[in-house]
């Protein structure tokens, strides 16, 4: 995965990520489906061109992280405004990098939920406008399904069924991908999402936003056994998660230390907190593979880029004869290539969305309206 990074002057980072420089329009074959995908559900404006679900011709990400850092988190109104400014440039860059024009595109895909409503609306309106102007079919994609499908991009041989651990800023799910578009949820968080816990703990110990990568880095210098934080188990729903007790335990420790005039040890807290989250995520994933007799485990979402989670899963999967799949970190966090991958399988199943497509900020996984009009030709 080749990454070119350019920092723009208004605090927005522009990244161009390509699998292979040689891949271009001239390699097109009969029956190929080339998708222009758009993602704007949170603080990344992204556009990508993806062929046949697994081949990334271009992947442009304009990240607003620097802008929101000042406020300690994503400010929805700022995010929406930046999306409006950046989206056309991202799409143009995605087409240019793929050496294609809109005429070469077969399908327009866009994330329509879940996410920040104003942010989602920018991508959805853009995709609808392009679909209307060009007459190309439109596919709405569930953001979390997109994260799961990111696994197909670099693992060409991966086929369902597999277990997938999805951990992002807003969601923590344990799912079985039974088939393309058939996702069975076997566990989910009862309170905070894993990424949310990382973000809140990072803020509490003074590491700031974005919490996940900062805790990941700080934890490398700390002792993961310095503190014993709780690992919540929910007996009646063993694959569910709960991270709010863990977060409270960290906050209590910080308050105690402060009251006693002690300086908090950021690295030790980060390492011990991270160990607690990672242990729960790993044990749930491995146990699900064992119980359901599935020998493939994938990870998805921003937290899937966590170094310790990847290392521990690598180890545990090897010990349990499970094949472990993980996207490159840049495909774990928000991007449009994953949306193009998910859209391809929807399109091939016959899904088509109309111009009445709207942003659905609380779109549930599996609760998505599917519009199939028979298989494509
Ligand atoms: O998937 P994502 O980019 O956006 C959402 O759909 O939410 O996930 C963002 C989340 C944030 O909570 C961020 O702190 C977390 O993923 N994250 C990480 C790491 N990188 C991002 N958490 C732990 N370790 C990381 N290296
Ligand atoms: Zn995401």
CSV table of C-alpha atoms and ligand atoms in Angstrom, one decimal:
chain,number,residue,atom,x,y,z
A,1,UNK,CA,0.0,0.0,0.0
A,2,UNK,CA,1.6,3.2,-1.1
A,3,UNK,CA,0.7,6.4,0.8
A,4,UNK,CA,1.5,9.9,-0.4
A,5,UNK,CA,0.7,12.6,2.2
A,6,UNK,CA,0.4,16.3,1.5
A,7,UNK,CA,-0.5,18.6,4.3
A,8,UNK,CA,-2.7,21.4,3.0
A,9,UNK,CA,-2.5,24.9,4.5
A,10,UNK,CA,-5.8,24.8,6.3
A,11,UNK,CA,-5.1,21.9,8.5
A,12,UNK,CA,-6.6,19.3,6.2
A,13,UNK,CA,-4.4,16.4,5.3
A,14,UNK,CA,-4.7,15.0,1.8
A,15,UNK,CA,-3.7,11.4,1.3
A,16,UNK,CA,-3.5,9.4,-1.8
A,17,UNK,CA,-3.4,5.7,-1.2
A,18,UNK,CA,-2.8,3.2,-4.0
A,19,UNK,CA,-2.5,-0.5,-4.2
A,20,UNK,CA,-0.6,-0.6,-7.4
A,21,UNK,CA,0.6,2.3,-9.7
A,22,UNK,CA,0.3,0.2,-12.8
A,23,UNK,CA,-3.5,-0.5,-12.5
A,24,UNK,CA,-5.3,1.9,-14.9
A,25,UNK,CA,-8.2,2.2,-17.2
A,26,UNK,CA,-6.6,0.3,-20.1
A,27,UNK,CA,-6.7,-2.9,-18.1
A,28,UNK,CA,-10.5,-2.9,-18.2
A,29,UNK,CA,-12.2,-6.2,-19.2
A,30,UNK,CA,-15.8,-7.1,-20.3
A,31,UNK,CA,-18.0,-7.4,-17.3
A,32,UNK,CA,-15.8,-5.3,-15.1
A,33,UNK,CA,-17.7,-3.0,-12.7
A,34,UNK,CA,-15.9,0.3,-11.9
A,35,UNK,CA,-17.3,2.1,-8.9
A,36,UNK,CA,-16.8,5.7,-7.8
A,37,UNK,CA,-17.3,5.6,-4.0
A,38,UNK,CA,-17.8,8.6,-1.6
A,39,UNK,CA,-17.5,8.6,2.2
A,40,UNK,CA,-18.2,11.6,4.4
A,41,UNK,CA,-19.8,10.2,7.5
A,42,UNK,CA,-17.6,11.8,10.1
A,43,UNK,CA,-14.3,13.8,9.8
A,44,UNK,CA,-12.8,12.4,6.7
A,45,UNK,CA,-13.8,13.4,3.2
A,46,UNK,CA,-13.0,10.5,0.9
A,47,UNK,CA,-13.4,9.3,-2.6
A,48,UNK,CA,-12.1,6.2,-4.3
A,49,UNK,CA,-12.3,4.2,-7.5
A,50,UNK,CA,-12.7,0.5,-7.0
A,51,UNK,CA,-13.0,-2.2,-9.7
A,52,UNK,CA,-14.8,-5.5,-9.1
A,53,UNK,CA,-15.0,-4.9,-5.3
A,54,UNK,CA,-11.3,-5.7,-4.6
A,55,UNK,CA,-9.1,-3.7,-6.8
A,56,UNK,CA,-8.4,-0.1,-5.6
A,57,UNK,CA,-7.5,2.2,-8.6
A,58,UNK,CA,-7.4,5.2,-6.3
A,59,UNK,CA,-8.2,6.1,-2.7
A,60,UNK,CA,-8.2,9.8,-1.7
A,61,UNK,CA,-8.6,10.8,2.0
A,62,UNK,CA,-8.9,14.4,3.1
A,63,UNK,CA,-8.6,14.2,6.9
A,64,UNK,CA,-9.8,17.0,9.1
A,65,UNK,CA,-8.2,15.7,12.3
A,66,UNK,CA,-6.0,18.7,12.8
A,67,UNK,CA,-9.0,21.0,12.6
A,68,UNK,CA,-11.0,19.2,15.3
A,69,UNK,CA,-8.0,18.6,17.6
A,70,UNK,CA,-8.3,22.2,18.8
A,71,UNK,CA,-11.8,21.3,20.2
A,72,UNK,CA,-10.9,17.9,21.6
A,73,UNK,CA,-13.3,16.1,19.3
A,74,UNK,CA,-15.3,16.3,16.1
A,75,UNK,CA,-17.4,19.4,15.8
A,76,UNK,CA,-20.3,18.4,13.4
A,77,UNK,CA,-20.8,21.8,11.9
A,78,UNK,CA,-17.2,22.3,11.1
A,79,UNK,CA,-17.0,18.8,9.6
A,80,UNK,CA,-20.0,19.4,7.4
A,81,UNK,CA,-18.6,22.7,6.1
A,82,UNK,CA,-15.2,21.1,5.3
A,83,UNK,CA,-16.8,18.2,3.5
A,84,UNK,CA,-18.6,20.7,1.2
A,85,UNK,CA,-15.3,22.4,0.5
A,86,UNK,CA,-13.3,19.3,-0.1
A,87,UNK,CA,-15.6,16.8,-1.7
A,88,UNK,CA,-15.2,17.9,-5.4
A,89,UNK,CA,-11.5,18.0,-5.1
A,90,UNK,CA,-11.4,14.5,-3.6
A,91,UNK,CA,-13.6,13.1,-6.4
A,92,UNK,CA,-11.5,14.8,-9.1
A,93,UNK,CA,-8.3,13.5,-7.5
A,94,UNK,CA,-9.7,10.0,-7.3
A,95,UNK,CA,-10.7,10.0,-11.0
A,96,UNK,CA,-7.3,11.5,-12.0
A,97,UNK,CA,-5.3,9.0,-10.0
A,98,UNK,CA,-7.3,6.1,-11.6
A,99,UNK,CA,-6.7,7.8,-15.0
A,100,UNK,CA,-10.4,7.7,-15.6
A,101,UNK,CA,-13.2,10.1,-16.2
A,102,UNK,CA,-16.8,9.9,-15.0
A,103,UNK,CA,-17.7,8.3,-18.4
A,104,UNK,CA,-15.6,5.2,-17.4
A,105,UNK,CA,-17.5,4.8,-14.1
A,106,UNK,CA,-20.3,2.2,-13.9
A,107,UNK,CA,-21.8,2.9,-10.5
A,108,UNK,CA,-21.8,5.7,-7.9
A,109,UNK,CA,-21.6,4.6,-4.3
A,110,UNK,CA,-22.0,6.5,-1.1
A,111,UNK,CA,-22.2,6.0,2.7
A,112,UNK,CA,-25.7,7.0,3.8
A,113,UNK,CA,-25.4,6.1,7.5
A,114,UNK,CA,-24.7,5.8,10.3
A,115,UNK,CA,-22.8,9.0,11.1
A,116,UNK,CA,-23.1,12.7,11.6
A,117,UNK,CA,-26.2,13.8,9.7
A,118,UNK,CA,-24.8,17.0,8.2
A,119,UNK,CA,-21.6,15.3,7.2
A,120,UNK,CA,-23.5,12.3,5.6
A,121,UNK,CA,-25.7,14.7,3.7
A,122,UNK,CA,-22.8,16.2,1.8
A,123,UNK,CA,-21.7,12.8,0.4
A,124,UNK,CA,-25.3,11.7,-0.3
A,125,UNK,CA,-26.2,14.9,-2.1
A,126,UNK,CA,-23.0,14.8,-4.2
A,127,UNK,CA,-23.5,11.1,-5.1
A,128,UNK,CA,-27.2,11.7,-6.1
A,129,UNK,CA,-26.2,14.7,-8.2
A,130,UNK,CA,-23.5,12.7,-10.1
A,131,UNK,CA,-25.9,9.8,-10.5
A,132,UNK,CA,-28.7,12.2,-11.8
A,133,UNK,CA,-26.3,14.0,-14.1
A,134,UNK,CA,-24.7,10.9,-15.6
A,135,UNK,CA,-27.6,8.5,-15.4
A,136,UNK,CA,-25.3,5.9,-13.6
A,137,UNK,CA,-26.9,3.7,-10.9
A,138,UNK,CA,-26.6,4.7,-7.3
A,139,UNK,CA,-25.8,2.4,-4.4
A,140,UNK,CA,-26.2,3.5,-0.7
A,141,UNK,CA,-23.7,1.8,1.6
A,142,UNK,CA,-23.9,1.1,5.4
A,143,UNK,CA,-20.7,2.6,6.9
A,144,UNK,CA,-20.0,-0.3,9.2
A,145,UNK,CA,-20.5,-2.8,6.4
A,146,UNK,CA,-17.9,-0.8,4.5
A,147,UNK,CA,-15.5,-1.3,7.3
A,148,UNK,CA,-16.0,-5.1,7.2
A,149,UNK,CA,-15.6,-5.2,3.4
A,150,UNK,CA,-12.2,-3.4,3.7
A,151,UNK,CA,-10.9,-6.9,4.5
A,152,UNK,CA,-11.6,-8.0,0.9
A,153,UNK,CA,-9.3,-5.4,-0.7
A,154,UNK,CA,-6.0,-6.8,0.4
A,155,UNK,CA,-7.1,-10.4,0.9
A,156,UNK,CA,-8.2,-11.5,-2.5
A,157,UNK,CA,-8.9,-15.0,-1.4
A,158,UNK,CA,-11.1,-14.1,1.6
A,159,UNK,CA,-14.7,-15.4,1.1
A,160,UNK,CA,-17.5,-15.6,3.6
A,161,UNK,CA,-18.3,-17.2,6.1
A,162,UNK,CA,-16.0,-15.5,8.6
A,163,UNK,CA,-16.2,-13.9,12.0
A,164,UNK,CA,-15.5,-10.1,12.1
A,165,UNK,CA,-14.8,-8.0,15.1
A,166,UNK,CA,-15.9,-4.4,14.3
A,167,UNK,CA,-14.5,-1.7,16.6
A,168,UNK,CA,-14.8,1.9,15.5
A,169,UNK,CA,-15.5,5.3,17.2
A,170,UNK,CA,-19.3,4.7,17.3
A,171,UNK,CA,-19.7,0.9,17.1
A,172,UNK,CA,-18.5,-2.3,18.6
A,173,UNK,CA,-20.0,-5.4,17.0
A,174,UNK,CA,-19.1,-9.0,16.8
A,175,UNK,CA,-20.6,-10.4,13.6
A,176,UNK,CA,-20.6,-13.4,11.4
A,177,UNK,CA,-20.4,-12.5,7.7
A,178,UNK,CA,-22.5,-15.5,6.4
A,179,UNK,CA,-22.4,-14.4,2.8
A,180,UNK,CA,-22.0,-11.1,0.9
A,181,UNK,CA,-24.6,-8.8,2.3
A,182,UNK,CA,-25.6,-11.3,5.0
A,183,UNK,CA,-24.3,-10.1,8.3
A,184,UNK,CA,-25.5,-11.7,11.5
A,185,UNK,CA,-24.8,-9.8,14.7
A,186,UNK,CA,-23.8,-12.0,17.6
A,187,UNK,CA,-22.6,-9.3,20.0
A,188,UNK,CA,-22.5,-5.6,20.5
A,189,UNK,CA,-21.7,-2.9,23.0
A,190,UNK,CA,-24.1,-2.2,25.8
A,191,UNK,CA,-22.7,1.3,26.3
A,192,UNK,CA,-19.5,2.9,24.9
A,193,UNK,CA,-18.0,1.8,21.7
A,194,UNK,CA,-14.3,0.6,22.0
A,195,UNK,CA,-13.0,3.6,20.0
A,196,UNK,CA,-15.2,6.0,22.2
A,197,UNK,CA,-13.5,4.5,25.3
A,198,UNK,CA,-10.1,5.1,23.8
A,199,UNK,CA,-11.1,8.7,23.0
A,200,UNK,CA,-12.6,9.4,26.4
A,201,UNK,CA,-9.7,7.8,28.4
A,202,UNK,CA,-7.1,9.7,26.2
A,203,UNK,CA,-8.8,13.0,27.0
A,204,UNK,CA,-9.0,12.2,30.7
A,205,UNK,CA,-5.3,11.4,31.0
A,206,UNK,CA,-4.4,14.5,29.0
A,207,UNK,CA,-3.4,12.9,25.7
A,208,UNK,CA,-6.1,14.6,23.7
A,209,UNK,CA,-7.8,13.9,20.4
A,210,UNK,CA,-7.7,11.5,18.5
A,211,UNK,CA,-7.5,9.2,21.5
A,212,UNK,CA,-6.9,5.8,19.8
A,213,UNK,CA,-3.6,6.5,18.1
A,214,UNK,CA,-2.3,8.5,21.1
A,215,UNK,CA,-3.0,5.7,23.6
A,216,UNK,CA,-1.6,3.2,21.2
A,217,UNK,CA,1.7,5.2,21.1
A,218,UNK,CA,1.8,6.0,24.8
A,219,UNK,CA,1.1,2.4,25.8
A,220,UNK,CA,4.4,1.3,24.1
A,221,UNK,CA,6.3,3.1,26.9
A,222,UNK,CA,4.0,1.9,29.7
A,223,UNK,CA,3.6,-1.2,31.9
A,224,UNK,CA,0.3,-3.0,30.9
A,225,UNK,CA,0.2,-4.7,34.3
A,226,UNK,CA,0.6,-1.5,36.3
A,227,UNK,CA,-3.1,-1.3,37.0
A,228,UNK,CA,-5.8,-4.0,37.1
A,229,UNK,CA,-8.8,-2.6,35.3
A,230,UNK,CA,-12.1,-4.5,34.9
A,231,UNK,CA,-12.9,-6.7,32.0
A,232,UNK,CA,-16.7,-6.8,31.8
A,233,UNK,CA,-18.4,-10.1,31.0
A,234,UNK,CA,-22.1,-10.2,30.4
A,235,UNK,CA,-23.2,-13.8,31.3
A,236,UNK,CA,-26.6,-13.7,29.5
A,237,UNK,CA,-25.0,-12.3,26.3
A,238,UNK,CA,-21.4,-13.5,26.3
A,239,UNK,CA,-20.5,-11.8,23.0
A,240,UNK,CA,-21.7,-8.4,24.1
A,241,UNK,CA,-19.3,-5.7,25.2
A,242,UNK,CA,-19.3,-3.1,27.9
A,243,UNK,CA,-16.6,-0.5,28.2
A,244,UNK,CA,-18.2,2.1,30.4
A,245,UNK,CA,-17.1,0.4,33.7
A,246,UNK,CA,-13.5,0.3,32.4
A,247,UNK,CA,-13.7,4.0,31.5
A,248,UNK,CA,-15.1,4.8,35.0
A,249,UNK,CA,-12.3,2.8,36.7
A,250,UNK,CA,-9.7,4.8,34.8
A,251,UNK,CA,-11.4,8.1,35.8
A,252,UNK,CA,-11.6,7.0,39.4
A,253,UNK,CA,-8.0,6.2,39.5
A,254,UNK,CA,-7.1,9.6,38.0
A,255,UNK,CA,-9.3,11.4,40.6
A,256,UNK,CA,-7.7,9.4,43.5
A,257,UNK,CA,-4.2,10.2,42.3
A,258,UNK,CA,-5.1,13.9,41.9
A,259,UNK,CA,-6.6,14.1,45.4
A,260,UNK,CA,-3.5,12.5,46.8
A,261,UNK,CA,-1.4,15.1,44.9
A,262,UNK,CA,0.2,12.3,42.8
A,263,UNK,CA,1.2,12.8,39.2
A,264,UNK,CA,-0.7,10.4,36.9
A,265,UNK,CA,1.4,8.0,34.9
A,266,UNK,CA,0.0,8.4,31.4
A,267,UNK,CA,2.0,5.6,29.8
A,268,UNK,CA,1.1,3.0,32.5
A,269,UNK,CA,-2.6,4.0,32.5
A,270,UNK,CA,-2.7,3.9,28.7
A,271,UNK,CA,-1.0,0.5,28.6
A,272,UNK,CA,-3.2,-1.1,31.3
A,273,UNK,CA,-6.4,0.4,29.8
A,274,UNK,CA,-5.4,-0.8,26.3
A,275,UNK,CA,-4.6,-4.3,27.7
A,276,UNK,CA,-8.1,-4.6,29.2
A,277,UNK,CA,-9.8,-3.5,26.0
A,278,UNK,CA,-7.7,-5.8,23.8
A,279,UNK,CA,-8.2,-8.8,26.1
A,280,UNK,CA,-11.9,-8.6,25.8
A,281,UNK,CA,-11.9,-8.0,22.1
A,282,UNK,CA,-9.5,-10.9,21.5
A,283,UNK,CA,-11.3,-13.4,23.8
A,284,UNK,CA,-14.7,-12.6,22.2
A,285,UNK,CA,-13.4,-13.0,18.7
A,286,UNK,CA,-11.6,-16.3,19.4
A,287,UNK,CA,-14.5,-17.8,21.4
A,288,UNK,CA,-17.0,-17.0,18.6
A,289,UNK,CA,-14.8,-18.7,16.0
A,290,UNK,CA,-14.6,-21.8,18.3
A,291,UNK,CA,-18.3,-21.9,19.1
A,292,UNK,CA,-19.5,-21.3,15.5
A,293,UNK,CA,-16.9,-23.6,14.0
A,294,UNK,CA,-15.5,-20.8,11.7
A,295,UNK,CA,-11.7,-20.7,11.1
A,296,UNK,CA,-11.5,-17.2,9.8
A,297,UNK,CA,-11.4,-14.1,11.9
A,298,UNK,CA,-11.3,-10.5,10.4
A,299,UNK,CA,-11.1,-7.2,12.1
A,300,UNK,CA,-12.5,-3.8,11.0
A,301,UNK,CA,-13.0,-0.2,12.1
A,302,UNK,CA,-10.6,2.4,13.4
A,303,UNK,CA,-9.6,0.4,16.5
A,304,UNK,CA,-8.6,-2.5,14.3
A,305,UNK,CA,-5.5,-0.4,13.5
A,306,UNK,CA,-4.4,-0.7,17.1
A,307,UNK,CA,-0.9,-2.3,17.3
A,308,UNK,CA,-1.5,-4.4,20.4
A,309,UNK,CA,-4.9,-5.7,19.2
A,310,UNK,CA,-3.3,-6.8,15.9
A,311,UNK,CA,-0.3,-8.5,17.7
A,312,UNK,CA,-2.5,-10.3,20.2
A,313,UNK,CA,-5.0,-11.5,17.6
A,314,UNK,CA,-2.1,-12.7,15.4
A,315,UNK,CA,-0.8,-14.7,18.3
A,316,UNK,CA,-4.1,-16.1,19.5
A,317,UNK,CA,-5.4,-17.0,16.0
A,318,UNK,CA,-2.1,-18.9,15.3
A,319,UNK,CA,-2.5,-20.8,18.5
A,320,UNK,CA,-6.1,-21.7,17.7
A,321,UNK,CA,-5.6,-22.5,14.0
A,322,UNK,CA,-7.7,-19.6,12.9
A,323,UNK,CA,-6.7,-17.5,9.8
A,324,UNK,CA,-6.4,-13.9,10.8
A,325,UNK,CA,-7.4,-11.1,8.4
A,326,UNK,CA,-6.7,-7.4,9.0
A,327,UNK,CA,-6.7,-4.5,6.6
A,328,UNK,CA,-3.7,-2.2,6.5
A,329,UNK,CA,-4.2,0.5,9.2
A,330,UNK,CA,-5.1,3.1,6.5
A,331,UNK,CA,-8.0,0.9,5.3
A,332,UNK,CA,-9.2,0.4,9.0
A,333,UNK,CA,-9.9,4.0,9.6
A,334,UNK,CA,-12.5,5.8,7.4
A,335,UNK,CA,-11.9,5.7,3.7
A,336,UNK,CA,-14.0,5.4,0.5
A,337,UNK,CA,-12.3,2.3,-1.0
A,338,UNK,CA,-14.1,0.1,1.6
A,339,UNK,CA,-17.4,1.7,0.5
A,340,UNK,CA,-16.6,0.8,-3.1
A,341,UNK,CA,-15.9,-2.8,-2.1
A,342,UNK,CA,-19.2,-3.1,-0.2
A,343,UNK,CA,-21.2,-1.4,-3.0
A,344,UNK,CA,-19.9,-3.8,-5.6
A,345,UNK,CA,-21.4,-6.9,-3.9
A,346,UNK,CA,-24.7,-5.0,-3.3
A,347,UNK,CA,-24.7,-4.0,-7.0
A,348,UNK,CA,-24.1,-7.5,-8.2
A,349,UNK,CA,-27.0,-8.7,-6.0
A,350,UNK,CA,-29.2,-6.2,-7.8
A,351,UNK,CA,-29.5,-3.4,-5.3
A,352,UNK,CA,-30.3,0.0,-6.8
A,353,UNK,CA,-31.2,3.2,-4.9
A,354,UNK,CA,-33.3,6.0,-6.1
A,355,UNK,CA,-32.8,9.8,-5.9
A,356,UNK,CA,-34.9,9.7,-2.8
A,357,UNK,CA,-31.9,8.3,-0.9
A,358,UNK,CA,-31.4,10.2,2.3
A,359,UNK,CA,-28.8,10.3,5.1
A,360,UNK,CA,-29.8,8.0,8.0
A,361,UNK,CA,-27.6,9.0,11.0
A,362,UNK,CA,-28.7,6.0,13.1
A,363,UNK,CA,-28.9,3.4,10.4
A,364,UNK,CA,-28.6,0.0,12.2
A,365,UNK,CA,-26.4,-2.8,11.0
A,366,UNK,CA,-28.7,-5.4,9.3
A,367,UNK,CA,-31.6,-3.0,9.6
A,368,UNK,CA,-30.9,-1.6,6.2
A,369,UNK,CA,-33.5,-1.2,3.5
A,370,UNK,CA,-32.4,-3.3,0.5
A,371,UNK,CA,-33.7,-2.5,-2.9
A,372,UNK,CA,-33.1,-5.4,-5.2
A,373,UNK,CA,-34.4,-5.4,-8.8
A,374,UNK,CA,-33.1,-8.7,-10.0
A,375,UNK,CA,-29.6,-9.6,-10.9
A,376,UNK,CA,-27.5,-7.6,-13.2
A,377,UNK,CA,-27.4,-8.8,-16.8
B,1,LIG,O1,-13.7,3.7,12.0
B,1,LIG,P1,-13.2,5.0,12.4
B,1,LIG,O2,-12.1,5.7,11.7
B,1,LIG,O3,-14.4,6.1,12.4
B,1,LIG,C1,-15.7,5.6,12.9
B,1,LIG,O4,-16.4,5.1,12.0
B,1,LIG,O5,-16.0,5.9,14.1
B,1,LIG,O6,-12.8,4.9,13.9
B,1,LIG,C2,-12.4,5.9,14.7
B,1,LIG,C3,-12.1,5.4,16.0
B,1,LIG,C4,-11.7,6.5,17.0
B,1,LIG,O7,-12.4,6.3,18.2
B,1,LIG,C5,-10.2,6.3,17.2
B,1,LIG,O8,-9.7,6.8,18.5
B,1,LIG,C6,-10.1,4.8,17.0
B,1,LIG,O9,-10.9,4.5,16.0
B,1,LIG,N1,-8.7,4.5,16.6
B,1,LIG,C7,-7.9,3.7,17.4
B,1,LIG,C8,-6.6,3.7,16.7
B,1,LIG,N2,-6.7,4.4,15.6
B,1,LIG,C9,-8.0,4.9,15.6
B,1,LIG,N3,-8.1,3.1,18.6
B,1,LIG,C10,-7.1,2.4,19.1
B,1,LIG,N4,-5.8,2.3,18.5
B,1,LIG,C11,-5.6,2.9,17.3
B,1,LIG,N5,-4.4,2.9,16.8
B,2,LIG,ZN1,-15.7,4.4,10.5
